[in-house]
mmCIF file of C-alpha atoms in Angstrom:
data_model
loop_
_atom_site.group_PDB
_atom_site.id
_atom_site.type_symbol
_atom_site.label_atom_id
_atom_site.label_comp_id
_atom_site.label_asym_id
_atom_site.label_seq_id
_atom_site.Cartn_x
_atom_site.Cartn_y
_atom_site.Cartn_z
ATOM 1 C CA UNK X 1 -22.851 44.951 -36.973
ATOM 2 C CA UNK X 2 -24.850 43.478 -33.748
ATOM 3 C CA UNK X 3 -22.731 42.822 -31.169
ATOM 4 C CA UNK X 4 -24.021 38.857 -30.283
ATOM 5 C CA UNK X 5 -24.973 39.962 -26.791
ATOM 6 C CA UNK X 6 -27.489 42.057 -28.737
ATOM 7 C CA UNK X 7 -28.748 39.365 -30.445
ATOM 8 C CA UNK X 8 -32.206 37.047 -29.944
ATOM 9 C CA UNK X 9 -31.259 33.708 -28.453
ATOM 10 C CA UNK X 10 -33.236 31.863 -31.288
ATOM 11 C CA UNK X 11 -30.360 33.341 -33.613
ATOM 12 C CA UNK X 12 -28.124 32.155 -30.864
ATOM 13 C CA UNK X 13 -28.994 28.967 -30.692
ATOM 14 C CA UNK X 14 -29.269 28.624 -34.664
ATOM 15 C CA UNK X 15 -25.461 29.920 -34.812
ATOM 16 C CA UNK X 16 -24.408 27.323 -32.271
ATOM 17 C CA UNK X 17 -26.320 24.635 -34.165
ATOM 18 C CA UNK X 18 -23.338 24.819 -36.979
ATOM 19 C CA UNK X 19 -20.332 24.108 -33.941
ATOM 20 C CA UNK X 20 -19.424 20.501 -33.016
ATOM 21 C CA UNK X 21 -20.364 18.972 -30.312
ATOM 22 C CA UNK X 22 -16.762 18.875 -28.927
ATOM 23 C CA UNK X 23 -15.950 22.697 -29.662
ATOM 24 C CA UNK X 24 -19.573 23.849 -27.629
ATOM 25 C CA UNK X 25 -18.187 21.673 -24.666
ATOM 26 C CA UNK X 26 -14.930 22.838 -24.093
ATOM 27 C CA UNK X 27 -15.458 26.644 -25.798
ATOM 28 C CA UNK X 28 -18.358 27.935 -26.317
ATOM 29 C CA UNK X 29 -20.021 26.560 -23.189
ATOM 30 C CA UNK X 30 -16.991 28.884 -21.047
ATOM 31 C CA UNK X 31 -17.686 32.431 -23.366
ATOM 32 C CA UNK X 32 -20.434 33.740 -20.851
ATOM 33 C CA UNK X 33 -22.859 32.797 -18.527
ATOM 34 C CA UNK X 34 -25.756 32.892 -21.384
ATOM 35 C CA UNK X 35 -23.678 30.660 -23.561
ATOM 36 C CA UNK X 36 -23.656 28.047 -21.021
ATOM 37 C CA UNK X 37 -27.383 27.890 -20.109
ATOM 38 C CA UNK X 38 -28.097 28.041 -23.867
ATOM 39 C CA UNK X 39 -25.064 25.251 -24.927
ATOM 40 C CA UNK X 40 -26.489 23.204 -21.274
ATOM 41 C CA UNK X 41 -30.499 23.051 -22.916
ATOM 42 C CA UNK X 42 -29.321 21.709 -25.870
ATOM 43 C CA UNK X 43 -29.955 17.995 -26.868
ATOM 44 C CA UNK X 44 -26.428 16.430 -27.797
ATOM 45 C CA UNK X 45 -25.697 12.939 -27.827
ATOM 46 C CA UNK X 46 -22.528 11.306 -26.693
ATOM 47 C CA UNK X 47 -20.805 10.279 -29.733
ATOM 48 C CA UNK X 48 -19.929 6.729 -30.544
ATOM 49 C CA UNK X 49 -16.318 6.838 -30.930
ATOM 50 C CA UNK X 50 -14.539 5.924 -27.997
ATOM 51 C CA UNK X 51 -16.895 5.754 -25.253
ATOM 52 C CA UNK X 52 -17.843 2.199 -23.780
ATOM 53 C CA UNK X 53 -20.498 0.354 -25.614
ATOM 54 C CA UNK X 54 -23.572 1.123 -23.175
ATOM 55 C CA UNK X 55 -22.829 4.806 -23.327
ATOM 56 C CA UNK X 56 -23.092 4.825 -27.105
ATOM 57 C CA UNK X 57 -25.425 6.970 -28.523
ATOM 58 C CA UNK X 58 -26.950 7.801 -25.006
ATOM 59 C CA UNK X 59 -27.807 11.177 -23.973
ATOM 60 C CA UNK X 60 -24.854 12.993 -21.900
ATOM 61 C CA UNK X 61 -26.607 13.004 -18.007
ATOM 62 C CA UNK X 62 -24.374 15.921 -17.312
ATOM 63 C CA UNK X 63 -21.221 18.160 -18.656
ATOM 64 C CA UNK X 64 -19.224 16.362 -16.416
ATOM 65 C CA UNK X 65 -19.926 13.072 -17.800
ATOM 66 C CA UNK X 66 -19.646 14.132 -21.355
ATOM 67 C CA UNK X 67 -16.455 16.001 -20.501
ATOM 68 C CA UNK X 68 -15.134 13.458 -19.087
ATOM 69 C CA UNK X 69 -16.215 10.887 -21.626
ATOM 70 C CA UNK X 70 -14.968 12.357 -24.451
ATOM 71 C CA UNK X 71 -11.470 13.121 -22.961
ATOM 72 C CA UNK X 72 -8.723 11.928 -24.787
ATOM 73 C CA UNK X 73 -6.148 10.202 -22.387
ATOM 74 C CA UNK X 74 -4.010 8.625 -24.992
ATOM 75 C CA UNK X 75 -0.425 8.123 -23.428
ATOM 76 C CA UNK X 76 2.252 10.268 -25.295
ATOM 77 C CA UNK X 77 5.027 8.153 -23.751
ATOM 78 C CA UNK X 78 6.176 5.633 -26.511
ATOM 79 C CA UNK X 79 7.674 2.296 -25.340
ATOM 80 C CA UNK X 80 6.902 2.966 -21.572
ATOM 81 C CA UNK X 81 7.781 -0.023 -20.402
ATOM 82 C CA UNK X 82 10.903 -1.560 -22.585
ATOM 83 C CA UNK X 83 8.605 -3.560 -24.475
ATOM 84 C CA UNK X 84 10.657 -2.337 -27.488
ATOM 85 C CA UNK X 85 14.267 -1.885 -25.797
ATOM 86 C CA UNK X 86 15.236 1.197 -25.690
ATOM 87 C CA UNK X 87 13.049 2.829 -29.280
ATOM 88 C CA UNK X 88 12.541 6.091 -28.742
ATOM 89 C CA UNK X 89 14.397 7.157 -25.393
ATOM 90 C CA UNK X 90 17.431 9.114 -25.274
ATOM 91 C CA UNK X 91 20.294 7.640 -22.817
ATOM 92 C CA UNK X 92 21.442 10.834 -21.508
ATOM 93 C CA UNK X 93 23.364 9.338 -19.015
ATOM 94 C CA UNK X 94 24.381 5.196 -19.223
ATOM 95 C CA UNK X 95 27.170 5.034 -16.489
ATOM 96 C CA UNK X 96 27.815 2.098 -14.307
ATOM 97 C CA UNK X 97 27.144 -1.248 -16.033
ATOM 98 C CA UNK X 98 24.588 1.388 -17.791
ATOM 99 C CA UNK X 99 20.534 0.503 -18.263
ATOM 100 C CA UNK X 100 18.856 -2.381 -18.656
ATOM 101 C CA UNK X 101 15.332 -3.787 -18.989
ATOM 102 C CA UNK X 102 14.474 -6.861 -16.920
ATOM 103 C CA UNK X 103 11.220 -8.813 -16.484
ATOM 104 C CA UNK X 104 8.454 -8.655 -13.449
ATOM 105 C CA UNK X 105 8.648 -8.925 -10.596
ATOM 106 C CA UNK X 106 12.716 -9.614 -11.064
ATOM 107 C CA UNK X 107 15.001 -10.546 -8.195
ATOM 108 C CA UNK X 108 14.173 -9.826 -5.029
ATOM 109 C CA UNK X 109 11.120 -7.532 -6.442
ATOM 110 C CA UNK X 110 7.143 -7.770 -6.171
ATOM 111 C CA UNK X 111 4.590 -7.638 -8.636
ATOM 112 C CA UNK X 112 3.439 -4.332 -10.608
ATOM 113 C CA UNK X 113 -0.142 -3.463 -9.690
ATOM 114 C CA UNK X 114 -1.204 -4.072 -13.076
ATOM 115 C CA UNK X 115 -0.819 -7.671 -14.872
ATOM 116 C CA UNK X 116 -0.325 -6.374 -17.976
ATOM 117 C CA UNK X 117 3.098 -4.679 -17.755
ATOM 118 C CA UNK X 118 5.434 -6.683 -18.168
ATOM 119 C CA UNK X 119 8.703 -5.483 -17.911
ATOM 120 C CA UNK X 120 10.497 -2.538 -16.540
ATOM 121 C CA UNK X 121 14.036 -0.282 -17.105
ATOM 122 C CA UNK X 122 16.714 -0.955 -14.270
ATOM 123 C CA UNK X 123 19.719 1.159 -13.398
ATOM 124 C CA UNK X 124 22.996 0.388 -12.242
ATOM 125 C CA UNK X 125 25.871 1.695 -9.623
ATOM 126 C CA UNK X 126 26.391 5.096 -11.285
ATOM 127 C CA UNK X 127 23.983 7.411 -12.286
ATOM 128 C CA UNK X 128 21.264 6.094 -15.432
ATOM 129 C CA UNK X 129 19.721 8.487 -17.145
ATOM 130 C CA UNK X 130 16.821 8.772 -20.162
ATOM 131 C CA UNK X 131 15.038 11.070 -21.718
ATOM 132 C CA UNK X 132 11.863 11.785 -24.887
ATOM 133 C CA UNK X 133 10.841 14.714 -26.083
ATOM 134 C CA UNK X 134 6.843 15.136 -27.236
ATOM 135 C CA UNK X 135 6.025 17.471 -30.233
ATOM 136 C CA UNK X 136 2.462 18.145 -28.909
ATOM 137 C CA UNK X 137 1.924 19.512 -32.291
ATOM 138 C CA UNK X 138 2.752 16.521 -33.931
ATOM 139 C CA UNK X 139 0.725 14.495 -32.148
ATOM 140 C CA UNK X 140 -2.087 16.249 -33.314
ATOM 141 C CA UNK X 141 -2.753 19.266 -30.695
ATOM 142 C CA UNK X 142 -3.632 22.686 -32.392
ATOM 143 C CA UNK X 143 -1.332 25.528 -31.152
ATOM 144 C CA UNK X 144 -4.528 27.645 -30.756
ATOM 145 C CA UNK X 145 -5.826 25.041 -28.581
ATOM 146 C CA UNK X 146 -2.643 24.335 -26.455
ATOM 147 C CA UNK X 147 -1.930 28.487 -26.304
ATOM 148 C CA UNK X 148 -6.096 29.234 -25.463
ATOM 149 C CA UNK X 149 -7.364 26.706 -23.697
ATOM 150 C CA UNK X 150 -4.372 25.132 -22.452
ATOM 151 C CA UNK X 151 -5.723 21.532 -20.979
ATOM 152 C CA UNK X 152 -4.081 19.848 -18.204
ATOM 153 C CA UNK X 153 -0.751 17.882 -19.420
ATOM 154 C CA UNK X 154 -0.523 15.157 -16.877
ATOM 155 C CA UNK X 155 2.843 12.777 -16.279
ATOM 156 C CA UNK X 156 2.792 9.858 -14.229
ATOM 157 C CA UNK X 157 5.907 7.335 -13.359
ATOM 158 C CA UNK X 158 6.313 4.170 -11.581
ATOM 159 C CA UNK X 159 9.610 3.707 -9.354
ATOM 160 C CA UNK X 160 10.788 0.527 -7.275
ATOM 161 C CA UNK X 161 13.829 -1.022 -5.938
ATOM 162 C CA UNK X 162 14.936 -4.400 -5.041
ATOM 163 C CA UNK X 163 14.818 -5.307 -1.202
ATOM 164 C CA UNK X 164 18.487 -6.142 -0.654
ATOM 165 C CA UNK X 165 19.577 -2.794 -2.861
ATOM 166 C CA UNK X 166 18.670 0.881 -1.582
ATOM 167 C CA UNK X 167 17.967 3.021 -4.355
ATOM 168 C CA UNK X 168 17.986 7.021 -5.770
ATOM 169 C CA UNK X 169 15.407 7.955 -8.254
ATOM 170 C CA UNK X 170 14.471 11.662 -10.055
ATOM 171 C CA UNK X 171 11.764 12.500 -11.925
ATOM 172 C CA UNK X 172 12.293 15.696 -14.135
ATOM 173 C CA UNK X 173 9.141 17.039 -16.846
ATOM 174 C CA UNK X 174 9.494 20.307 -19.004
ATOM 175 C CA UNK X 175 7.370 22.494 -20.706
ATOM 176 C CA UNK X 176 8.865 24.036 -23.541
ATOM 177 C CA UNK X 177 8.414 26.356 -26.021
ATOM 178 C CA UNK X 178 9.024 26.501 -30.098
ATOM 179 C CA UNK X 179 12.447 27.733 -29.558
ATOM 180 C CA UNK X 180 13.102 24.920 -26.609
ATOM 181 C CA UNK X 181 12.811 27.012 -23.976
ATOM 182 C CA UNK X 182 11.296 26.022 -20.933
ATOM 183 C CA UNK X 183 7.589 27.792 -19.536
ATOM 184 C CA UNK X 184 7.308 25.434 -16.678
ATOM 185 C CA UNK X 185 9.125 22.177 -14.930
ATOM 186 C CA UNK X 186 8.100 19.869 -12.266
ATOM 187 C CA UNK X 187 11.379 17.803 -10.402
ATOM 188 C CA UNK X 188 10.782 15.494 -7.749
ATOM 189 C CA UNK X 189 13.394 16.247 -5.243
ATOM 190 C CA UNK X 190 16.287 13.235 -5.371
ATOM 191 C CA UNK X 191 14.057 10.157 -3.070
ATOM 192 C CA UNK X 192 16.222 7.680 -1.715
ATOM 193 C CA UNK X 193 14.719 4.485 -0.765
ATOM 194 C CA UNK X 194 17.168 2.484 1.902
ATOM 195 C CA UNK X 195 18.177 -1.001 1.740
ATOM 196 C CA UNK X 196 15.861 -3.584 3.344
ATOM 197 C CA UNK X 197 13.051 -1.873 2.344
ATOM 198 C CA UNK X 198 9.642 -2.797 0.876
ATOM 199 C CA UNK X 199 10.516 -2.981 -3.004
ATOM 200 C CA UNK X 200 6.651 -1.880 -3.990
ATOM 201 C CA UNK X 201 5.544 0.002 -6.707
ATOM 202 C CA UNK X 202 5.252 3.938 -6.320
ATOM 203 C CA UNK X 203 3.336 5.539 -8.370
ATOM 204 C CA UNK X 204 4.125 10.165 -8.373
ATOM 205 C CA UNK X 205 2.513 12.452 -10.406
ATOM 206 C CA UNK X 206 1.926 15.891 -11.409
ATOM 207 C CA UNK X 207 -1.205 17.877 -13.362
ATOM 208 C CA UNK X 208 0.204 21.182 -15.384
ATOM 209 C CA UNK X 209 -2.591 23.452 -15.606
ATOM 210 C CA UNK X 210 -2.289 27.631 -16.039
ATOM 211 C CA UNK X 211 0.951 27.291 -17.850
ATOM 212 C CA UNK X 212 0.597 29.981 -20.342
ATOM 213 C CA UNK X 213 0.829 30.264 -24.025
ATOM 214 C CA UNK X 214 3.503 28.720 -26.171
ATOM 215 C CA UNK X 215 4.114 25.312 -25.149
ATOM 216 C CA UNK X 216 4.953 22.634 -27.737
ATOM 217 C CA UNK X 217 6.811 20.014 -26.396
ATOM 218 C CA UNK X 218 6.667 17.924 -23.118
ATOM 219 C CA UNK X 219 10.263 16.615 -21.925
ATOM 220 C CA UNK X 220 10.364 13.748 -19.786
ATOM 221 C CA UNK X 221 13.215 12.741 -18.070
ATOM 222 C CA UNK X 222 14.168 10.343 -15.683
ATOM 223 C CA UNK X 223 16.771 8.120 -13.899
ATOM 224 C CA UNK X 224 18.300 6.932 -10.798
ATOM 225 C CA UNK X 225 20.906 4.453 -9.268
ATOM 226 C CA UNK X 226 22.068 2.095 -6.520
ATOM 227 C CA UNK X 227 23.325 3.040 -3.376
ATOM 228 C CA UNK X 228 25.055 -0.068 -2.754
ATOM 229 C CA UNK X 229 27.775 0.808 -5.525
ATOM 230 C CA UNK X 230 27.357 -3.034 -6.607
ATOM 231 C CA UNK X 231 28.452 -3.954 -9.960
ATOM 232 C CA UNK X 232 25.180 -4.865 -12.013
ATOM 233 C CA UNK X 233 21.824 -3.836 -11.470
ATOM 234 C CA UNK X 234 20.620 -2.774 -8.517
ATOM 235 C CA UNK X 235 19.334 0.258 -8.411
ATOM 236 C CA UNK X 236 16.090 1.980 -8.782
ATOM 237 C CA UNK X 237 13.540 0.313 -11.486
ATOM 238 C CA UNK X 238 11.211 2.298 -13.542
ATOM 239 C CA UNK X 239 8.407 1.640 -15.605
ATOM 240 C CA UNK X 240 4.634 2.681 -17.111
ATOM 241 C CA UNK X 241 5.641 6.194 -17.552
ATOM 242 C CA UNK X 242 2.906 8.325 -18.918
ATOM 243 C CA UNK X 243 1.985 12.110 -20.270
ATOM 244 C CA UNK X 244 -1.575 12.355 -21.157
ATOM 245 C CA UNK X 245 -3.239 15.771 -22.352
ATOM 246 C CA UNK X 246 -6.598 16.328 -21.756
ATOM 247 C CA UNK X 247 -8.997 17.667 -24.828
#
């Protein structure tokens, strides 16, 4: 059998012909520098679904555009910001007067940069804790995919505190394998915000790219306190938290 080095590009091009659009992008387009001239001349058009109505059906100015148009950026995070209590989070740690979810801005707060969150998680005088765990699988990400091409898993979380109340937050993401155990972590180191200070938004975030084969599940865990030690809740305030994988 021909190696397909060996063989003519017409027969080339008539093989990748048969191979979605998405699969010549992201694949075949990477395989050699032949593949990507040959995958680059072709004459694809953006797809409908999902891109904004005057890119629909239009012809894909670049791979960077397409790439980035046909990304799927759907957040993996359920519940993100207490709109449904506490569904789908596990309160690892509830000490103090334990969690609770409060509306925007709250006392002594400001407003989240975006109007359409609405409310946020608070903690109280001892440590407050939660975590959720993300089958990756499950949520419809091929193993082959995840092991071969392994796209960048991105987490993002919002963090604020009141002005009169200082404030300790954590941030703490996991990738892990079948078997739970873990390929790769990111952990903010603990930030303390003093009292008095601003109370805005902060967004932090981290890409994982290069991770190796074998993840399947994203663990996301965060929490914080007061550093007042006052009875209620005063400590740090959390909300929008996201984990996004790129395909």
């Amino acid at each position: 059998m021909a190696a397909m080095e060996y063989l003519p590009e017409q027969v080339l091009l008539k093989i990748l012909s048969y191979i979605p659009q998405k699969e010549l992008v992201l694949i075949c387009r990477l395989v050699c520098q032949q593949w990507k001239e040959l995958v680059d001349g072709l004459n694809l058009q953006f797809p409908d679904e999902g891109l904004p109505k005057q890119n629909q059906g239009g012809k894909a100015e670049d791979w960077d555009a397409f790439y980035f148009c046909t990304s799927v950026k759907n957040n993996l995070i359920k519940n993100p910001c207490g709109e449904e209590e506490f569904s789908f989070w596990e309160l690892t740690n509830n000490d103090g007067d334990g969690w609770k979810i409060e509306d925007l801005p709250g006392d002594n707060g400001k407003p989240f940069p975006n109007e359409h969150i609405q409310k946020y998680f608070v903690t109280s005088f001892e440590w407050c804790q939660k975590s959720q765990l993300i089958n990756l699988v499950s949520e419809g990400f091929e193993a082959e995919t995840l092991d071969n091409a392994q796209p960048p898993i991105t987490v993002r979380d919002w963090y604020a505190g009141r002005h009169d109340s200082g404030f300790d937050y954590e941030l703490h993401v996991e990738l892990l394998s079948e078997d739970m155990s873990m390929i790769q972590e990111y952990q903010t180191d603990k930030i303390h915000e003093p009292q008095w200070g601003d109370a805005e938004w902060k967004e932090i975030s981290n890409i994982f790219t290069n991770y190796g084969p074998g993840v399947r599940y994203v663990k996301f865990t965060h929490g914080g306190k007061d550093s007042q030690r006052w009875a209620g809740w005063y400590g740090a305030r959390i909300t929008n938290s996201a984990v996004t994988v790129e395909q």
